[in-house]
Amino acid sequence: MRLRALLLVGLAAAVGSPLEAQTDAYVKRGAVQRESRVWELKRGGLLRHGNFWVEEAECGAPVAEGGRLVVRLDMGGVEVRPGASDRMECRVRLGVAAGSEQEARQLLGRYALTAKRATGGGVYIGGNLTGDADRNRPWSVNFRIQVPARFNVDIETEGGGIEVERLNGELRAATAGGDIRTGDVTGPVRAETAGGNIELGNIGQRLEARTAGGCVIVGDVQGDAVLETSGGQIIAGRIGGAVRAETAGGDIVLRSSGGETIAQTAGGQIRIGESGGSVR
């Protein structure tokens, strides 16, 4: 009887292990493959030639609707789209220019990928170059992430565009260089880029959109709106609350606002529809 019990316990453990593994966050690195394009890099007066090498990786984790996705990258673009209601799934495409497959493997191996579960049904994704990885050569990094449609998203990247298809939750998107684009977002939105356009759909609550160089284009906003650019036009639909729109050079076009309206441009036309408060 004792031997039979031990066998049953061992069998249950063997069957249960894969199921338990599925409840954890994971990162799976892929094979390194050569692309057809050729790169050139001038160093020390010499022009080097080589191939571009790519690696397809993936990560995932169980999540819960209403949780939060936090992404922190030292470079790379990010795309977020609706997916399953209980899973985060991510595909990562890494690319680097190198003279040989061995060199490419060494370089790609220095790009660290991290996926961790967080409290409240959320998840964290991180990506950064480690050690003495050569940052001067051509790199290409892109994250394609799927989360539940009802989710909150917080993205920071030091270089690359951010695109969110649509979201039933709040959004914070910040990049040191690249465009920010979204579909409709039901919660509050804060979008900041050091250089690029900001193009947003309808926003269900308060909006803050700032770019150091580019256009700001947004649909209807249910709450207050702050729209700022150091150079470019500002175009917005109906703003439910107060609005402040400022550009150092470009037109400002506001369909309407439900509160105080402040619009300022150093060079361009200002066109404002109906306003529910004072206008300056």
Tab-separated table of C-alpha atoms in Angstrom:
chain	number	residue	atom	x	y	z
A	1	MET	CA	0.000	0.000	0.000
A	2	ARG	CA	2.805	2.400	0.901
A	3	LEU	CA	4.576	1.751	-2.416
A	4	ARG	CA	1.350	2.332	-4.316
A	5	ALA	CA	0.771	5.624	-2.476
A	6	LEU	CA	4.287	6.814	-3.295
A	7	LEU	CA	3.766	5.951	-6.959
A	8	LEU	CA	0.504	7.913	-7.054
A	9	VAL	CA	2.152	10.934	-5.449
A	10	GLY	CA	5.020	10.804	-7.944
A	11	LEU	CA	2.594	10.504	-10.857
A	12	ALA	CA	0.562	13.478	-9.613
A	13	ALA	CA	3.727	15.569	-9.281
A	14	ALA	CA	4.849	14.660	-12.789
A	15	VAL	CA	1.469	15.579	-14.260
A	16	GLY	CA	1.115	18.725	-12.160
A	17	SER	CA	4.492	20.275	-12.952
A	18	PRO	CA	3.646	21.461	-16.499
A	19	LEU	CA	0.381	22.941	-15.274
A	20	GLU	CA	2.178	24.828	-12.537
A	21	ALA	CA	4.757	26.109	-15.014
A	22	GLN	CA	1.962	27.697	-17.052
A	23	THR	CA	1.018	29.883	-14.085
A	24	ASP	CA	4.430	31.597	-14.021
A	25	ALA	CA	5.863	34.380	-16.166
A	26	TYR	CA	8.366	33.153	-18.746
A	27	VAL	CA	10.881	34.369	-21.322
A	28	LYS	CA	11.840	32.162	-24.270
A	29	ARG	CA	14.753	33.174	-26.483
A	30	GLY	CA	14.795	32.133	-30.132
A	31	ALA	CA	17.320	31.137	-32.775
A	32	VAL	CA	19.593	33.701	-34.443
A	33	GLN	CA	19.082	34.056	-38.193
A	34	ARG	CA	20.732	36.152	-40.879
A	35	GLU	CA	18.788	38.717	-42.886
A	36	SER	CA	19.570	39.628	-46.476
A	37	ARG	CA	20.401	43.286	-45.892
A	38	VAL	CA	23.978	44.527	-45.527
A	39	TRP	CA	25.214	47.240	-43.183
A	40	GLU	CA	28.160	49.610	-43.290
A	41	LEU	CA	29.782	51.210	-40.259
A	42	LYS	CA	32.726	53.580	-40.376
A	43	ARG	CA	35.150	53.246	-37.457
A	44	GLY	CA	38.626	54.620	-37.132
A	45	GLY	CA	38.566	55.673	-40.778
A	46	LEU	CA	37.684	52.111	-41.890
A	47	LEU	CA	34.413	51.038	-43.478
A	48	ARG	CA	33.205	47.676	-42.176
A	49	HIS	CA	30.690	45.479	-43.955
A	50	GLY	CA	28.497	42.790	-42.467
A	51	ASN	CA	25.068	41.212	-42.234
A	52	PHE	CA	22.038	41.985	-40.107
A	53	TRP	CA	21.056	39.224	-37.684
A	54	VAL	CA	17.694	38.795	-35.964
A	55	GLU	CA	16.310	36.815	-33.054
A	56	GLU	CA	12.618	36.167	-32.377
A	57	ALA	CA	11.901	35.864	-28.647
A	58	GLU	CA	8.678	35.627	-26.695
A	59	CYS	CA	7.405	36.084	-23.163
A	60	GLY	CA	4.125	35.658	-21.334
A	61	ALA	CA	2.397	35.624	-17.986
A	62	PRO	CA	-1.058	35.117	-16.488
A	63	VAL	CA	-2.862	38.389	-15.745
A	64	ALA	CA	-6.295	39.564	-14.661
A	65	GLU	CA	-8.588	42.127	-16.248
A	66	GLY	CA	-8.072	45.536	-14.700
A	67	GLY	CA	-4.387	44.837	-14.009
A	68	ARG	CA	-1.444	46.940	-15.138
A	69	LEU	CA	1.209	46.406	-17.801
A	70	VAL	CA	4.502	48.145	-16.992
A	71	VAL	CA	7.142	48.271	-19.758
A	72	ARG	CA	10.637	49.700	-19.247
A	73	LEU	CA	13.060	49.627	-22.210
A	74	ASP	CA	16.389	51.292	-22.940
A	75	MET	CA	15.463	51.210	-26.640
A	76	GLY	CA	12.835	49.797	-28.930
A	77	GLY	CA	9.334	50.333	-30.239
A	78	VAL	CA	6.237	48.977	-28.494
A	79	GLU	CA	2.885	47.870	-29.916
A	80	VAL	CA	0.033	46.957	-27.557
A	81	ARG	CA	-3.135	45.248	-28.755
A	82	PRO	CA	-6.134	43.523	-27.105
A	83	GLY	CA	-5.754	39.823	-26.465
A	84	ALA	CA	-6.999	37.083	-24.152
A	85	SER	CA	-8.694	38.151	-20.921
A	86	ASP	CA	-6.326	36.167	-18.682
A	87	ARG	CA	-2.939	36.254	-20.418
A	88	MET	CA	-0.179	38.641	-21.454
A	89	GLU	CA	1.620	37.477	-24.552
A	90	CYS	CA	4.612	39.244	-26.077
A	91	ARG	CA	6.736	38.704	-29.149
A	92	VAL	CA	10.080	40.470	-29.338
A	93	ARG	CA	12.113	40.975	-32.485
A	94	LEU	CA	15.760	41.771	-31.821
A	95	GLY	CA	18.167	42.710	-34.576
A	96	VAL	CA	21.814	43.750	-34.723
A	97	ALA	CA	24.476	44.312	-37.362
A	98	ALA	CA	27.451	41.975	-37.036
A	99	GLY	CA	30.245	40.558	-39.146
A	100	SER	CA	29.561	36.926	-38.211
A	101	GLU	CA	26.947	34.710	-36.582
A	102	GLN	CA	29.189	34.207	-33.561
A	103	GLU	CA	29.504	37.948	-33.034
A	104	ALA	CA	25.738	38.367	-33.485
A	105	ARG	CA	25.013	35.694	-30.867
A	106	GLN	CA	27.312	37.418	-28.389
A	107	LEU	CA	25.696	40.813	-28.972
A	108	LEU	CA	22.096	39.573	-28.883
A	109	GLY	CA	22.884	37.572	-25.756
A	110	ARG	CA	23.711	40.839	-23.984
A	111	TYR	CA	20.172	42.112	-24.481
A	112	ALA	CA	18.361	41.128	-21.286
A	113	LEU	CA	14.639	40.350	-21.438
A	114	THR	CA	12.559	40.229	-18.255
A	115	ALA	CA	8.943	39.279	-17.555
A	116	LYS	CA	7.553	39.293	-14.018
A	117	ARG	CA	4.116	38.967	-12.498
A	118	ALA	CA	2.949	41.944	-10.430
A	119	THR	CA	0.318	42.478	-7.779
A	120	GLY	CA	-3.279	43.023	-8.791
A	121	GLY	CA	-3.066	40.756	-11.814
A	122	GLY	CA	-0.456	42.934	-13.520
A	123	VAL	CA	2.834	42.216	-15.266
A	124	TYR	CA	6.246	43.855	-15.803
A	125	ILE	CA	8.322	43.632	-18.997
A	126	GLY	CA	11.894	44.912	-19.146
A	127	GLY	CA	14.515	45.067	-21.880
A	128	ASN	CA	18.015	46.534	-21.803
A	129	LEU	CA	21.545	46.067	-23.083
A	130	THR	CA	23.935	44.788	-20.447
A	131	GLY	CA	27.688	44.690	-19.994
A	132	ASP	CA	29.872	46.072	-22.754
A	133	ALA	CA	27.328	45.633	-25.544
A	134	ASP	CA	28.121	47.913	-28.496
A	135	ARG	CA	25.390	50.571	-28.644
A	136	ASN	CA	26.915	52.424	-31.611
A	137	ARG	CA	26.245	49.753	-34.205
A	138	PRO	CA	22.780	49.409	-35.839
A	139	TRP	CA	20.199	47.777	-33.532
A	140	SER	CA	16.516	47.047	-34.072
A	141	VAL	CA	14.168	46.202	-31.188
A	142	ASN	CA	10.378	45.838	-31.347
A	143	PHE	CA	7.887	44.539	-28.782
A	144	ARG	CA	4.406	43.329	-29.810
A	145	ILE	CA	2.320	42.821	-26.683
A	146	GLN	CA	-1.219	41.524	-26.144
A	147	VAL	CA	-3.117	42.187	-22.922
A	148	PRO	CA	-6.809	42.096	-21.958
A	149	ALA	CA	-8.879	44.912	-23.466
A	150	ARG	CA	-9.709	46.104	-19.939
A	151	PHE	CA	-6.220	46.860	-18.686
A	152	ASN	CA	-3.971	49.750	-17.626
A	153	VAL	CA	-0.726	50.418	-19.508
A	154	ASP	CA	2.460	52.257	-18.481
A	155	ILE	CA	5.254	52.354	-21.098
A	156	GLU	CA	8.671	54.013	-21.032
A	157	THR	CA	11.270	53.580	-23.777
A	158	GLU	CA	14.460	55.562	-24.365
A	159	GLY	CA	14.022	55.375	-28.120
A	160	GLY	CA	11.203	54.097	-30.318
A	161	GLY	CA	7.579	54.584	-31.262
A	162	ILE	CA	4.611	53.563	-29.109
A	163	GLU	CA	1.321	52.321	-30.553
A	164	VAL	CA	-1.742	51.229	-28.565
A	165	GLU	CA	-4.627	49.933	-30.650
A	166	ARG	CA	-7.404	50.595	-28.121
A	167	LEU	CA	-7.712	50.352	-24.368
A	168	ASN	CA	-10.375	50.178	-21.686
A	169	GLY	CA	-8.236	51.664	-18.937
A	170	GLU	CA	-5.638	54.342	-18.285
A	171	LEU	CA	-2.504	54.930	-20.366
A	172	ARG	CA	0.880	56.500	-19.794
A	173	ALA	CA	3.250	56.478	-22.767
A	174	ALA	CA	6.678	58.139	-22.738
A	175	THR	CA	9.493	57.897	-25.282
A	176	ALA	CA	12.769	59.771	-25.728
A	177	GLY	CA	12.245	59.756	-29.491
A	178	GLY	CA	9.390	58.458	-31.606
A	179	ASP	CA	5.712	58.834	-32.489
A	180	ILE	CA	2.890	57.940	-30.092
A	181	ARG	CA	-0.356	56.656	-31.613
A	182	THR	CA	-3.475	55.224	-29.996
A	183	GLY	CA	-7.017	54.266	-30.777
A	184	ASP	CA	-9.807	55.080	-28.339
A	185	VAL	CA	-8.857	54.981	-24.628
A	186	THR	CA	-11.554	55.094	-21.945
A	187	GLY	CA	-9.342	56.227	-19.058
A	188	PRO	CA	-6.988	59.161	-18.487
A	189	VAL	CA	-4.011	59.471	-20.859
A	190	ARG	CA	-0.575	61.004	-20.480
A	191	ALA	CA	1.583	60.949	-23.629
A	192	GLU	CA	5.075	62.459	-23.844
A	193	THR	CA	7.752	62.269	-26.536
A	194	ALA	CA	11.025	64.152	-26.902
A	195	GLY	CA	10.603	64.173	-30.662
A	196	GLY	CA	7.697	62.887	-32.707
A	197	ASN	CA	4.003	63.229	-33.474
A	198	ILE	CA	1.211	62.379	-31.041
A	199	GLU	CA	-1.946	61.036	-32.695
A	200	LEU	CA	-4.718	59.854	-30.367
A	201	GLY	CA	-8.281	58.629	-30.736
A	202	ASN	CA	-11.140	59.560	-28.412
A	203	ILE	CA	-10.117	59.869	-24.752
A	204	GLY	CA	-12.613	59.080	-21.989
A	205	GLN	CA	-11.060	61.202	-19.241
A	206	ARG	CA	-8.295	63.793	-18.732
A	207	LEU	CA	-5.540	64.111	-21.349
A	208	GLU	CA	-1.979	65.436	-21.214
A	209	ALA	CA	-0.071	65.312	-24.518
A	210	ARG	CA	3.367	66.898	-24.890
A	211	THR	CA	6.000	66.671	-27.621
A	212	ALA	CA	9.268	68.550	-28.068
A	213	GLY	CA	8.789	68.554	-31.822
A	214	GLY	CA	5.791	67.332	-33.795
A	215	CYS	CA	2.043	67.603	-34.237
A	216	VAL	CA	-0.606	66.830	-31.628
A	217	ILE	CA	-3.829	65.417	-33.075
A	218	VAL	CA	-6.613	64.048	-30.873
A	219	GLY	CA	-10.290	63.175	-31.188
A	220	ASP	CA	-12.868	63.999	-28.530
A	221	VAL	CA	-11.767	64.278	-24.885
A	222	GLN	CA	-14.271	63.859	-22.054
A	223	GLY	CA	-12.177	65.686	-19.425
A	224	ASP	CA	-9.665	68.529	-19.310
A	225	ALA	CA	-6.881	68.607	-21.914
A	226	VAL	CA	-3.325	69.947	-21.965
A	227	LEU	CA	-1.824	69.937	-25.473
A	228	GLU	CA	1.717	71.207	-25.949
A	229	THR	CA	4.334	71.090	-28.713
A	230	SER	CA	7.561	72.994	-29.314
A	231	GLY	CA	6.893	72.990	-33.034
A	232	GLY	CA	3.844	71.716	-34.892
A	233	GLN	CA	0.109	72.074	-35.265
A	234	ILE	CA	-2.506	71.132	-32.670
A	235	ILE	CA	-5.858	69.718	-33.784
A	236	ALA	CA	-8.520	68.503	-31.351
A	237	GLY	CA	-12.195	67.586	-31.401
A	238	ARG	CA	-14.660	68.274	-28.600
A	239	ILE	CA	-13.011	68.850	-25.206
A	240	GLY	CA	-15.416	68.202	-22.344
A	241	GLY	CA	-13.545	70.346	-19.798
A	242	ALA	CA	-10.978	73.116	-19.878
A	243	VAL	CA	-8.217	73.089	-22.509
A	244	ARG	CA	-4.754	74.603	-22.781
A	245	ALA	CA	-3.124	74.357	-26.215
A	246	GLU	CA	0.328	75.821	-26.808
A	247	THR	CA	2.725	75.554	-29.755
A	248	ALA	CA	5.925	77.404	-30.630
A	249	GLY	CA	5.004	77.337	-34.300
A	250	GLY	CA	1.867	76.019	-35.992
A	251	ASP	CA	-1.912	76.296	-36.231
A	252	ILE	CA	-4.294	75.477	-33.384
A	253	VAL	CA	-7.720	74.104	-34.271
A	254	LEU	CA	-10.175	73.276	-31.463
A	255	ARG	CA	-13.702	72.157	-32.316
A	256	SER	CA	-15.159	73.039	-28.907
A	257	SER	CA	-14.466	73.059	-25.180
A	258	GLY	CA	-16.640	72.775	-22.113
A	259	GLY	CA	-14.579	75.095	-19.915
A	260	GLU	CA	-11.880	77.728	-20.021
A	261	THR	CA	-9.871	77.810	-23.245
A	262	ILE	CA	-6.255	78.967	-23.501
A	263	ALA	CA	-4.629	78.805	-26.951
A	264	GLN	CA	-1.220	80.222	-27.803
A	265	THR	CA	1.038	79.958	-30.880
A	266	ALA	CA	4.221	81.811	-31.802
A	267	GLY	CA	3.446	81.437	-35.494
A	268	GLY	CA	0.179	80.232	-36.964
A	269	GLN	CA	-3.592	80.636	-36.955
A	270	ILE	CA	-5.959	79.893	-34.060
A	271	ARG	CA	-9.463	78.609	-34.755
A	272	ILE	CA	-11.810	77.804	-31.878
A	273	GLY	CA	-15.422	76.643	-32.020
A	274	GLU	CA	-17.809	76.872	-29.087
A	275	SER	CA	-16.434	77.368	-25.574
A	276	GLY	CA	-18.187	76.857	-22.267
A	277	GLY	CA	-15.904	79.301	-20.452
A	278	SER	CA	-13.562	82.206	-20.983
A	279	VAL	CA	-11.207	82.256	-23.987
A	280	ARG	CA	-7.639	83.578	-24.044
